[in-house]
Amino acid sequence: MVFEHSDNKLQLYPIPAGIPVQEDYILRVRPAGAAEWQELKTYRVKVDMHDVRLASMAYFDFAGKVEVEITFPRFYTVYRVDIRPLSLGIQPVIEPKRVTFMLDRPVNISVEINKDRFHNLHLFAGAIEEPPDKNGENVLVVRGGLGDSLNPELERMPEGWTVYVEPGVHYIGECIWRLPSHTNIYLEGGAVLIGGLALENGEDLHISGRGILYLADFHRFSSINGIRLNHSRNVTIENLIFINPPHYTVSLGQCEDVIIRNIKSFSCEGWSDGVDMMSCRDVLVEGGFLRTSDDCVAIYGSRWDNFGDSRNVTVRDIALWADVAHPLMIGTHGDHQRNGDIIENITFENIDILEHHEFQSGYLGAMAINPGDKNLVRNVVYKNIRIEPFEHGKILDFQVKWNKDYNPAPGRGIEQIVLEDIQVMSGDGEEPSVVSGYSEEFKVRDVLIRDMTRDGKPVHSLEDANVHIGPFTENIQLE
C-alpha cells in the first residue's frame, strides 16, 4: 500500500496471517503533511538469551519525509525516550501517553521507552525501491508455499532467471531451500519464508527484497542458519530481515566476493551469531542492524570443512547490538593441525555499537581480537566507531589466547592494529580494556590508538582510555 502527500511517499507491507505480532505499542505513520495516520502492526521478535523477552519490530519504506507516532494500548506514562543510535540525532516529541518524531532519511533505529531495552520497538525505515518486473521474461513467480517440488524446478531453470516471491507465508520444504547458481531471488515486502537458504559450491547469486526469513519456531540445536554460503563466490544479499534463526544469521565458509548489505536480524539462542565468516576473502558487510545473542560479526580462519586464510573484509555503516558476547570479533578458529591461518586486511568503519552484554570473563570486548589455533591477526583498522553505554564488558580486548573450550593451541600473534576516532560514552558496566600477548613468542605488536574520546573529551593517555597493557607486548601507543 502506498500513501502520498506532496513530495512525501509512504509504502507499507502487510504482516501475513499466522505470524506472531507484538502489541506493546500502537504504531502509526503518515507522509509528512498528510492528515490521516496509517496503523502499522509490529512483528514479535525474541531477544537476549540470558532471559528471553519479547520485543517489537516494524518496517516500511518512504521518500521525502514521514512522521511516526507511538501510543500505548495499556496504561503507560512516558518520562523518557531514547532513539538509538544516538549519533542519528533523532529528537522525539514526548507526551505522557504519546511519542512522535520525524524521519527525513532511511534509518534503522531502536525506540526505547523509559529506558527499556528489552521490550523496545525496532523500526526499519528504508528507501522506496523499484522491484523487478514479475511479469517479465525469465521470472518464476512463487504464489503458494514453497515445498519439495520447488527445489528441482529451480535446479532446472536456465541461468539468469529471477525467482519472485509474493507476500504470504511460504514454508520451505525440508526446512532448507538449496539455491542454484546464477539466480536472482527477490522477496516482496510481506513475504515470509519459514526456513533457511543455502548455496553450496555455487556462484552468481543475488538475494534481495523486503521480505523476512522467519526461523523463530526452530529449536536451538537444529542449527539452521538464516543463509548459509559454503565454497561459493560472487554473492549479494540485500535488505532482508531475519527473525530468530537458531544459529548464524549469515554463515560464510570459504567464500569470496560477497556483499551483505542492509540486513536486519534478531537472535536469542546460544551460538546465534550475526554474520560469521570462516576462511573468506573480499567480503563487504554494509549497513543494517544486528541484534544477536552471540557475536554480531565474527571473522575466523579455518573451521569445519572450510580451510584457508581470511583477508580483505570491510564492515561499515552498521548498528550492532550484542546481547551476548562481542559486537566485533576476530580470530578464535583456525587450522591448528598445520600452522594456523592469517587473518588480515580487516576494516571496521562508521559503526554504532549499541550494546555489549557479557559476564563470562573470557568473552569480553566490544572490539575483540582473540587469536587461537595458531592464527596470526594483522593489519586491522577500526575507524569512527561510536560505543554507547553498555551493560557489561570491555571497550577492547586484544589478547593472544589459548581458549581451552575451542582451541587445541594458542594463537600466533596480533600485529599492526590501528584504532582511529573511537568515541566512547562511559557506562557503569565497563571493565578495563586489555592488550596482552601469550608468550615471548606469541606477542601483540604495533597497536596505535589515535583521536579517542570519552564522553566527548579527548583521551590523552592509556590510563584515561581505561586500557591495561599486559605482558608480551611491543609498541602500544596512544596519540
Coordinates of C-alpha atoms in Angstrom, one line a residue:
M1 CA 0.0 0.0 0.0
V2 CA 1.3 3.4 -1.0
F3 CA 0.3 6.7 0.5
E4 CA 1.3 10.1 -0.8
H5 CA 1.2 13.8 0.2
S6 CA 3.0 16.4 -1.9
D7 CA 6.6 15.0 -2.4
N8 CA 6.3 12.6 0.5
K9 CA 5.5 9.0 -0.1
L10 CA 5.0 6.0 2.3
Q11 CA 4.9 2.4 1.4
L12 CA 3.6 -0.2 3.9
Y13 CA 3.7 -4.0 3.8
P14 CA 1.3 -6.5 5.3
I15 CA 2.1 -9.0 8.1
P16 CA 0.7 -12.3 6.8
A17 CA -1.8 -14.2 8.9
G18 CA -0.2 -16.7 11.3
I19 CA 2.9 -14.7 12.0
P20 CA 3.0 -13.5 15.7
V21 CA 2.6 -9.8 16.3
Q22 CA 3.6 -7.9 19.4
E23 CA 1.1 -5.4 20.9
D24 CA 3.1 -3.3 23.3
Y25 CA 2.7 -0.3 21.1
I26 CA 0.2 1.3 18.7
L27 CA 2.4 2.4 15.8
R28 CA 1.1 4.8 13.2
V29 CA 2.9 6.5 10.3
R30 CA 2.0 9.1 7.7
P31 CA 3.7 11.1 4.9
A32 CA 4.7 14.5 6.4
G33 CA 1.8 16.9 5.9
A34 CA -0.9 14.2 5.5
A35 CA -4.0 14.3 7.6
E36 CA -4.6 10.6 8.1
W37 CA -2.5 8.2 10.0
Q38 CA -1.8 4.6 8.9
E39 CA -1.6 2.0 11.5
L40 CA 1.3 -0.4 11.3
K41 CA 1.3 -3.7 13.1
T42 CA 4.6 -4.9 14.7
Y43 CA 6.3 -8.3 14.4
R44 CA 7.2 -10.2 17.6
V45 CA 11.0 -10.7 17.9
K46 CA 12.7 -12.6 20.8
V47 CA 15.8 -11.0 22.3
D48 CA 18.6 -11.8 24.8
M49 CA 19.3 -15.4 25.6
H50 CA 20.1 -14.5 29.2
D51 CA 16.4 -14.0 29.8
V52 CA 14.4 -14.2 26.6
R53 CA 11.9 -11.4 26.2
L54 CA 9.5 -10.3 23.5
A55 CA 10.3 -7.0 21.7
S56 CA 8.7 -5.4 18.7
M57 CA 9.8 -4.8 15.1
A58 CA 8.2 -2.9 12.2
Y59 CA 9.4 -1.8 8.8
F60 CA 8.3 0.4 6.0
D61 CA 9.8 2.4 3.1
F62 CA 9.4 6.1 2.3
A63 CA 10.6 9.0 0.2
G64 CA 10.8 12.6 1.4
K65 CA 9.6 12.9 5.0
V66 CA 7.5 10.7 7.2
E67 CA 6.0 11.2 10.7
V68 CA 5.9 8.4 13.3
E69 CA 3.5 8.2 16.2
I70 CA 3.7 5.7 19.1
T71 CA 0.9 5.3 21.7
F72 CA 0.2 2.6 24.1
P73 CA -2.7 0.1 24.4
R74 CA -2.3 -0.3 28.2
F75 CA -1.8 2.2 31.0
Y76 CA 1.6 3.9 30.5
T77 CA 3.3 7.1 31.4
V78 CA 6.3 8.2 29.3
Y79 CA 9.0 10.0 31.1
R80 CA 12.0 9.3 28.8
V81 CA 12.5 8.2 25.2
D82 CA 15.9 7.1 23.7
I83 CA 16.1 6.8 19.9
R84 CA 19.3 4.9 19.1
P85 CA 21.8 5.0 17.5
L86 CA 22.2 8.4 19.3
S87 CA 24.5 9.5 16.6
L88 CA 21.5 10.0 14.3
G89 CA 20.3 12.8 16.5
I90 CA 16.6 12.0 16.2
Q91 CA 14.7 14.1 18.7
P92 CA 11.2 12.9 19.7
V93 CA 8.3 15.0 21.0
I94 CA 7.4 13.4 24.3
E95 CA 3.9 13.5 25.9
P96 CA 2.7 11.4 28.8
K97 CA 0.9 9.0 26.6
R98 CA 2.3 9.7 23.1
V99 CA 5.6 9.9 21.3
T100 CA 6.1 11.4 17.8
F101 CA 9.2 12.1 15.6
M102 CA 10.0 12.9 12.0
L103 CA 12.3 10.9 9.6
D104 CA 13.9 12.5 6.6
R105 CA 16.3 9.7 5.6
P106 CA 16.4 5.9 5.8
V107 CA 17.3 4.7 9.3
N108 CA 17.5 1.5 11.4
I109 CA 16.6 2.5 14.9
S110 CA 15.7 1.3 18.4
V111 CA 13.0 3.3 20.2
E112 CA 13.3 2.7 23.9
I113 CA 10.5 4.0 26.3
N114 CA 11.5 4.7 29.9
K115 CA 15.0 3.1 29.3
D116 CA 13.5 -0.4 28.5
R117 CA 16.0 -2.1 26.1
F118 CA 14.2 -5.5 26.2
H119 CA 10.6 -4.6 25.2
N120 CA 11.7 -1.9 22.8
L121 CA 10.5 -1.0 19.2
H122 CA 12.9 -1.7 16.4
L123 CA 11.9 0.4 13.4
F124 CA 13.5 -0.1 10.0
A125 CA 12.6 2.7 7.6
G126 CA 14.1 2.2 4.1
A127 CA 14.1 3.9 0.8
I128 CA 11.4 3.0 -1.7
E129 CA 12.8 0.7 -4.3
E130 CA 11.6 -0.5 -7.7
P131 CA 11.1 -4.2 -7.6
P132 CA 11.9 -6.4 -10.6
D133 CA 9.1 -6.9 -13.1
K134 CA 7.4 -10.1 -12.1
N135 CA 5.6 -10.3 -15.4
G136 CA 8.8 -10.1 -17.4
E137 CA 10.6 -12.9 -19.2
N138 CA 12.6 -15.4 -17.2
V139 CA 10.8 -14.8 -14.0
L140 CA 9.3 -17.6 -11.8
V141 CA 6.6 -16.2 -9.5
V142 CA 6.0 -18.0 -6.3
R143 CA 2.5 -17.5 -5.1
G144 CA 1.9 -20.5 -2.9
G145 CA 4.0 -22.3 -0.2
L146 CA 7.5 -23.5 -1.0
G147 CA 7.6 -27.2 -1.0
D148 CA 9.8 -30.1 -2.1
S149 CA 8.6 -29.7 -5.7
L150 CA 10.1 -26.2 -6.0
N151 CA 13.8 -27.2 -5.5
P152 CA 14.1 -29.4 -8.5
E153 CA 12.2 -26.8 -10.6
L154 CA 14.8 -24.2 -9.6
E155 CA 17.7 -26.5 -10.4
R156 CA 16.4 -27.0 -13.9
M157 CA 16.0 -23.3 -14.6
P158 CA 18.2 -21.7 -17.2
E159 CA 20.9 -19.4 -15.9
G160 CA 20.0 -15.8 -15.2
W161 CA 16.4 -16.3 -14.1
T162 CA 14.6 -14.5 -11.2
V163 CA 12.5 -16.1 -8.5
Y164 CA 9.9 -13.6 -7.3
V165 CA 8.3 -14.5 -4.0
E166 CA 5.0 -12.7 -3.4
P167 CA 3.5 -11.7 0.0
G168 CA 2.3 -14.5 2.3
V169 CA 3.7 -17.3 4.4
H170 CA 5.9 -19.8 2.5
Y171 CA 7.1 -23.0 4.1
I172 CA 10.3 -24.3 2.7
G173 CA 10.3 -28.0 2.1
E174 CA 12.6 -29.9 4.4
C175 CA 13.4 -26.5 6.1
I176 CA 16.3 -25.6 3.8
W177 CA 15.9 -24.0 0.3
R178 CA 19.0 -25.1 -1.6
L179 CA 19.7 -22.5 -4.2
P180 CA 21.2 -22.9 -7.6
S181 CA 23.9 -20.7 -9.0
H182 CA 23.3 -17.8 -11.5
T183 CA 19.9 -17.0 -9.9
N184 CA 18.2 -13.9 -8.5
I185 CA 15.8 -14.3 -5.6
Y186 CA 13.5 -11.4 -4.7
L187 CA 11.2 -11.4 -1.7
E188 CA 8.5 -8.9 -1.9
G189 CA 7.6 -6.9 1.2
G190 CA 5.1 -9.0 3.2
A191 CA 6.7 -12.3 2.0
V192 CA 7.7 -14.5 5.0
L193 CA 9.8 -17.6 4.4
I194 CA 9.8 -20.3 7.1
G195 CA 13.2 -21.9 7.0
G196 CA 16.7 -21.1 5.7
L197 CA 18.5 -20.7 2.4
A198 CA 21.8 -22.4 1.3
L199 CA 24.2 -22.2 -1.5
E200 CA 26.9 -24.9 -1.8
N201 CA 29.8 -24.7 -4.3
G202 CA 27.9 -22.0 -6.2
E203 CA 28.3 -18.6 -7.7
D204 CA 26.5 -15.6 -9.0
L205 CA 23.6 -15.4 -6.6
H206 CA 21.6 -12.3 -5.7
I207 CA 19.1 -12.4 -2.8
S208 CA 17.2 -9.2 -2.1
G209 CA 13.8 -7.6 -1.3
R210 CA 11.8 -6.5 1.6
G211 CA 10.8 -10.0 2.8
I212 CA 11.5 -11.9 6.0
L213 CA 13.2 -15.2 6.8
Y214 CA 11.3 -16.4 9.9
L215 CA 13.0 -19.1 12.0
A216 CA 11.6 -18.5 15.5
D217 CA 10.0 -21.9 15.7
F218 CA 13.1 -23.9 15.1
H219 CA 14.9 -25.5 18.1
R220 CA 18.3 -24.2 19.1
F221 CA 20.1 -27.5 18.3
S222 CA 18.6 -27.7 14.8
S223 CA 21.5 -25.3 14.0
I224 CA 19.6 -23.9 11.0
N225 CA 21.2 -20.7 9.6
G226 CA 19.3 -17.9 8.0
I227 CA 21.5 -18.1 4.9
R228 CA 24.5 -20.5 4.6
L229 CA 27.0 -20.0 1.9
N230 CA 29.8 -22.6 1.5
H231 CA 32.6 -22.7 -1.0
S232 CA 30.8 -20.0 -3.1
R233 CA 31.6 -16.8 -4.8
N234 CA 30.0 -13.6 -6.2
V235 CA 27.0 -13.5 -3.9
T236 CA 25.0 -10.4 -2.9
I237 CA 22.4 -10.4 0.0
E238 CA 20.4 -7.2 0.4
N239 CA 17.7 -5.7 2.7
L240 CA 16.3 -8.9 4.1
I241 CA 15.1 -9.2 7.7
F242 CA 15.8 -12.3 9.8
I243 CA 13.7 -13.2 12.8
N244 CA 15.3 -15.5 15.3
P245 CA 17.5 -18.0 13.4
P246 CA 18.7 -20.6 15.9
H247 CA 22.2 -20.5 14.5
Y248 CA 24.0 -17.8 12.5
T249 CA 22.1 -15.2 10.5
V250 CA 24.5 -15.5 7.6
S251 CA 27.3 -18.1 7.6
L252 CA 30.1 -17.8 5.1
G253 CA 32.5 -20.7 4.7
Q254 CA 35.4 -20.4 2.2
C255 CA 33.6 -17.8 0.2
E256 CA 34.9 -14.8 -1.8
D257 CA 33.4 -11.7 -3.4
V258 CA 30.4 -11.4 -1.1
I259 CA 28.3 -8.3 -0.4
I260 CA 25.9 -8.3 2.6
R261 CA 24.0 -5.0 2.6
N262 CA 21.4 -3.6 5.0
I263 CA 20.2 -6.8 6.5
K264 CA 18.4 -6.7 9.9
S265 CA 18.4 -9.6 12.3
F266 CA 17.4 -10.8 15.8
S267 CA 18.5 -13.9 17.7
C268 CA 18.2 -15.2 21.2
E269 CA 19.9 -18.6 21.3
G270 CA 23.4 -19.7 22.1
W271 CA 25.7 -19.5 19.1
S272 CA 23.2 -17.5 17.2
D273 CA 25.8 -15.1 15.8
G274 CA 25.0 -12.5 13.1
V275 CA 27.5 -12.6 10.2
D276 CA 30.2 -15.2 10.7
M277 CA 32.9 -15.9 8.1
M278 CA 35.4 -18.7 8.0
S279 CA 38.3 -18.7 5.6
C280 CA 36.8 -15.9 3.4
R281 CA 38.2 -13.1 1.4
D282 CA 36.9 -10.0 -0.3
V283 CA 33.7 -9.5 1.8
L284 CA 31.7 -6.3 2.4
V285 CA 29.2 -6.1 5.2
E286 CA 27.5 -2.7 4.8
G287 CA 24.6 -1.1 6.5
G288 CA 21.9 -2.8 8.6
F289 CA 21.1 -3.6 12.2
L290 CA 22.2 -6.8 14.0
R291 CA 20.8 -7.7 17.5
T292 CA 22.2 -11.1 18.3
S293 CA 22.8 -13.3 21.3
D294 CA 26.4 -14.1 20.3
D295 CA 28.9 -12.2 18.2
C296 CA 27.3 -9.7 15.8
V297 CA 30.2 -10.0 13.3
A298 CA 33.0 -12.6 13.6
I299 CA 35.9 -13.2 11.3
Y300 CA 37.8 -16.6 11.7
G301 CA 40.2 -18.8 9.8
S302 CA 39.7 -22.4 9.1
R303 CA 36.7 -24.2 10.6
W304 CA 34.7 -27.4 9.8
D305 CA 35.3 -28.1 6.1
N306 CA 36.5 -24.6 5.3
F307 CA 40.2 -24.0 5.0
G308 CA 42.5 -21.1 4.4
D309 CA 43.3 -17.5 5.4
S310 CA 40.7 -14.7 5.8
R311 CA 41.5 -11.4 4.2
N312 CA 40.1 -8.2 2.7
V313 CA 37.0 -7.8 4.8
T314 CA 35.2 -4.5 5.4
V315 CA 32.3 -3.9 7.8
R316 CA 30.9 -0.4 7.8
D317 CA 27.8 1.9 8.3
I318 CA 26.0 -0.6 10.6
A319 CA 24.5 -0.7 14.1
L320 CA 25.5 -3.7 16.3
W321 CA 23.8 -4.9 19.5
A322 CA 25.3 -7.9 21.2
D323 CA 23.0 -9.1 24.0
V324 CA 25.7 -11.8 24.5
A325 CA 29.4 -11.8 23.6
H326 CA 31.1 -9.4 21.2
P327 CA 29.8 -6.9 18.7
L328 CA 33.0 -7.3 16.7
M329 CA 35.2 -10.4 17.0
I330 CA 38.3 -11.7 15.2
G331 CA 40.4 -14.7 15.5
T332 CA 39.3 -17.7 17.5
H333 CA 39.2 -20.6 15.0
G334 CA 42.0 -21.7 12.6
D335 CA 43.9 -24.6 11.1
H336 CA 45.6 -25.7 14.3
Q337 CA 46.7 -29.0 12.8
R338 CA 49.0 -27.2 10.5
N339 CA 50.5 -23.7 11.1
G340 CA 47.2 -21.8 11.7
D341 CA 45.8 -19.1 9.4
I342 CA 46.5 -15.5 8.7
I343 CA 43.5 -13.1 9.2
E344 CA 44.5 -9.8 7.7
N345 CA 43.4 -6.6 6.0
I346 CA 40.2 -6.0 8.0
T347 CA 38.5 -2.7 8.2
F348 CA 35.7 -1.7 10.6
E349 CA 34.3 1.8 9.9
N350 CA 31.5 4.1 10.8
I351 CA 29.8 1.7 13.3
D352 CA 27.4 2.3 16.2
I353 CA 27.8 -0.3 19.0
L354 CA 24.5 -0.1 20.9
E355 CA 25.1 -2.9 23.5
H356 CA 27.7 -5.3 24.8
H357 CA 26.3 -7.5 27.5
E358 CA 28.6 -10.3 28.6
F359 CA 29.7 -11.6 32.0
Q360 CA 32.0 -14.5 31.1
S361 CA 35.5 -13.1 31.7
G362 CA 36.9 -14.8 28.6
Y363 CA 34.4 -13.3 26.2
L364 CA 34.5 -9.5 26.9
G365 CA 35.3 -6.8 24.4
A366 CA 33.1 -4.7 22.2
M367 CA 36.1 -4.8 19.8
A368 CA 37.8 -8.1 20.3
I369 CA 40.8 -9.7 18.7
N370 CA 41.5 -13.1 20.3
P371 CA 43.5 -15.4 18.0
G372 CA 43.8 -19.0 18.9
D373 CA 44.6 -22.2 16.9
K374 CA 48.0 -20.7 15.8
N375 CA 46.3 -17.9 14.0
L376 CA 48.0 -14.6 13.3
V377 CA 45.9 -11.4 13.0
R378 CA 47.4 -8.4 11.4
N379 CA 46.5 -5.1 9.6
V380 CA 43.2 -4.3 11.2
V381 CA 41.7 -0.8 11.2
Y382 CA 38.9 0.4 13.5
K383 CA 37.7 3.9 12.4
N384 CA 34.9 6.1 13.5
I385 CA 33.4 3.6 16.0
R386 CA 30.8 5.0 18.4
I387 CA 30.2 3.0 21.5
E388 CA 27.2 3.8 23.6
P389 CA 26.9 2.8 27.3
F390 CA 26.6 -0.9 27.6
E391 CA 25.5 -3.4 30.3
H392 CA 28.8 -5.2 30.9
G393 CA 32.1 -5.7 29.1
K394 CA 35.2 -4.0 27.8
I395 CA 35.8 -1.5 25.1
L396 CA 38.5 -3.6 23.5
D397 CA 40.2 -6.9 24.2
F398 CA 43.3 -7.6 22.2
Q399 CA 44.7 -10.8 23.6
V400 CA 46.5 -13.8 22.1
K401 CA 44.7 -16.7 23.7
W402 CA 44.5 -20.4 24.3
N403 CA 40.8 -20.9 24.9
K404 CA 40.6 -24.5 26.0
D405 CA 36.9 -24.7 25.1
Y406 CA 37.7 -24.1 21.4
N407 CA 41.5 -24.1 20.8
P408 CA 43.9 -27.0 20.8
A409 CA 46.7 -24.5 20.5
P410 CA 47.2 -20.8 21.3
G411 CA 47.3 -18.1 18.7
R412 CA 50.4 -16.9 17.0
G413 CA 50.1 -13.1 17.5
I414 CA 48.4 -9.8 16.8
E415 CA 50.2 -7.1 14.7
Q416 CA 49.6 -3.7 13.2
I417 CA 46.3 -2.6 14.6
V418 CA 45.0 1.0 14.2
L419 CA 42.1 2.5 16.2
E420 CA 41.1 6.0 15.0
D421 CA 38.3 8.2 16.1
I422 CA 36.9 5.9 18.7
Q423 CA 34.1 7.7 20.6
V424 CA 33.2 6.1 23.9
M425 CA 30.2 7.0 26.1
S426 CA 31.0 5.8 29.7
G427 CA 28.8 3.4 31.4
D428 CA 28.6 1.6 34.8
G429 CA 29.3 -1.8 33.2
E430 CA 32.7 -1.1 31.7
E431 CA 35.7 -3.1 32.8
P432 CA 39.3 -2.1 31.9
S433 CA 40.3 -3.0 28.3
V434 CA 43.3 -5.3 27.9
V435 CA 46.1 -5.6 25.4
S436 CA 48.2 -8.7 26.2
G437 CA 50.3 -11.4 24.4
Y438 CA 50.5 -15.1 25.3
S439 CA 54.3 -15.6 25.5
E440 CA 57.6 -14.1 24.3
E441 CA 57.0 -16.0 21.0
F442 CA 53.3 -15.0 20.6
K443 CA 53.1 -11.3 21.2
V444 CA 50.9 -8.3 20.5
R445 CA 52.8 -5.7 18.4
D446 CA 52.3 -2.2 17.0
V447 CA 48.9 -1.1 18.3
L448 CA 48.1 2.6 17.7
I449 CA 45.1 4.4 19.3
R450 CA 44.5 7.8 17.7
D451 CA 41.9 10.5 18.4
M452 CA 40.0 8.6 21.0
T453 CA 37.3 10.5 23.0
R454 CA 35.4 9.6 26.1
D455 CA 32.1 11.4 26.8
G456 CA 33.1 14.0 24.1
K457 CA 36.5 14.8 25.7
P458 CA 39.9 13.8 24.1
V459 CA 41.7 10.9 25.8
H460 CA 45.4 11.7 26.4
S461 CA 46.7 8.5 28.0
L462 CA 46.2 4.8 28.1
E463 CA 45.1 5.3 31.7
D464 CA 42.4 7.8 30.6
A465 CA 41.4 5.3 27.9
N466 CA 40.9 2.6 30.6
V467 CA 43.3 0.3 28.7
H468 CA 45.6 -2.0 30.6
I469 CA 48.8 -3.2 28.9
G470 CA 49.7 -6.7 29.9
P471 CA 52.9 -8.8 29.3
F472 CA 54.3 -9.8 25.9
T473 CA 53.5 -6.6 24.1
E474 CA 55.5 -4.2 22.0
N475 CA 54.9 -0.6 20.8
I476 CA 51.4 0.0 22.1
Q477 CA 50.7 3.8 21.7
L478 CA 48.0 6.4 22.1
E479 CA 48.2 9.7 20.3

